């Protein structure tokens, strides 16, 4: 172009007889050059947009594949059946949340890239916007499901703590019921010692009343908060209270029986003392006669 334009300019400058025709040719040439450069620029922009679109599609497909994997993880509804299992599930969820946080930077970068393409009037702006919006919706839903599972695992942990306390307390009550239900008062041997031991036993039972109160209070709190296992929790609280009341009744009954046995034993001894005294008196009267 430059060489041709220079040659034309020289012809015009030298007053060539076809100077006007040369001027017209140079004008046409300049116009066609301008059109060609504009077309070239349009094609360059188109190719760059094609490249940007392919990069965006590739990254969104990778993000979609990653989200599909994470969504599959959240389908798991297992909340554990013991403290150990819940803690293990919580540890896995911690790792899952870390993975979400690590991927967040990539999602933000994709969002920013899509915004740049849309604001740059990319030829596929509508498709880019649709893909971005779909990706962000999935990301937000993923966070919502993750938060919900975290909440459920925390509720499960509370429930397993409650269950553990109930099991331990139930075992303790049943063990104490064996002592409270024995009939050692029927054996007159060492009744006073048995009564003293029972009084110590009564003090031990009373000292553990706060365990029952704690189970009742924590159970009621879980029920009031509409815990997913509230019906089971109600049943466990009722079971513990029923066992506790049985223990109190048996303890009181045994204490009363031991007290009665001690009183009966003391009465018998008094009677024996009186009888011995009477026998001694009678023996003395017989001797005097």
PDB file of N, CA and C in Angstrom, residues 1-10 29 33:
ATOM      1  N   UNK A   1       0.827  -1.203   0.000  1.00  0.00           N
ATOM      2  CA  UNK A   1       0.000   0.000   0.000  1.00  0.00           C
ATOM      3  C   UNK A   1       0.867   1.261   0.000  1.00  0.00           C
ATOM      4  N   UNK A   2       1.851   1.258   0.863  1.00  0.00           N
ATOM      5  CA  UNK A   2       2.716   2.434   0.989  1.00  0.00           C
ATOM      6  C   UNK A   2       3.472   2.691  -0.313  1.00  0.00           C
ATOM      7  N   UNK A   3       4.033   1.647  -0.888  1.00  0.00           N
ATOM      8  CA  UNK A   3       4.809   1.768  -2.129  1.00  0.00           C
ATOM      9  C   UNK A   3       3.931   2.281  -3.270  1.00  0.00           C
ATOM     10  N   UNK A   4       2.730   1.729  -3.353  1.00  0.00           N
ATOM     11  CA  UNK A   4       1.802   2.120  -4.418  1.00  0.00           C
ATOM     12  C   UNK A   4       1.364   3.571  -4.240  1.00  0.00           C
ATOM     13  N   UNK A   5       1.102   3.949  -2.975  1.00  0.00           N
ATOM     14  CA  UNK A   5       0.688   5.330  -2.701  1.00  0.00           C
ATOM     15  C   UNK A   5       1.802   6.312  -3.013  1.00  0.00           C
ATOM     16  N   UNK A   6       3.029   5.942  -2.677  1.00  0.00           N
ATOM     17  CA  UNK A   6       4.181   6.814  -2.964  1.00  0.00           C
ATOM     18  C   UNK A   6       4.348   7.011  -4.477  1.00  0.00           C
ATOM     19  N   UNK A   7       4.204   5.927  -5.226  1.00  0.00           N
ATOM     20  CA  UNK A   7       4.336   6.009  -6.692  1.00  0.00           C
ATOM     21  C   UNK A   7       3.253   6.910  -7.275  1.00  0.00           C
ATOM     22  N   UNK A   8       2.059   6.774  -6.763  1.00  0.00           N
ATOM     23  CA  UNK A   8       0.954   7.604  -7.249  1.00  0.00           C
ATOM     24  C   UNK A   8       1.186   9.074  -6.938  1.00  0.00           C
ATOM     25  N   UNK A   9       1.653   9.334  -5.708  1.00  0.00           N
ATOM     26  CA  UNK A   9       1.922  10.726  -5.322  1.00  0.00           C
ATOM     27  C   UNK A   9       2.985  11.350  -6.232  1.00  0.00           C
ATOM     28  N   UNK A  10       3.987  10.565  -6.609  1.00  0.00           N
ATOM     29  CA  UNK A  10       5.034  11.102  -7.483  1.00  0.00           C
ATOM     30  C   UNK A  10       4.473  11.445  -8.869  1.00  0.00           C
ATOM     31  N   UNK A  29      -8.075   3.260  -3.565  1.00  0.00           N
ATOM     32  CA  UNK A  29      -7.164   2.366  -2.850  1.00  0.00           C
ATOM     33  C   UNK A  29      -7.182   2.622  -1.354  1.00  0.00           C
ATOM     34  N   UNK A  33      -8.358   0.083   1.447  1.00  0.00           N
ATOM     35  CA  UNK A  33      -7.430  -0.260   2.534  1.00  0.00           C
ATOM     36  C   UNK A  33      -8.118  -0.096   3.894  1.00  0.00           C
TER      37      UNK A  33
END
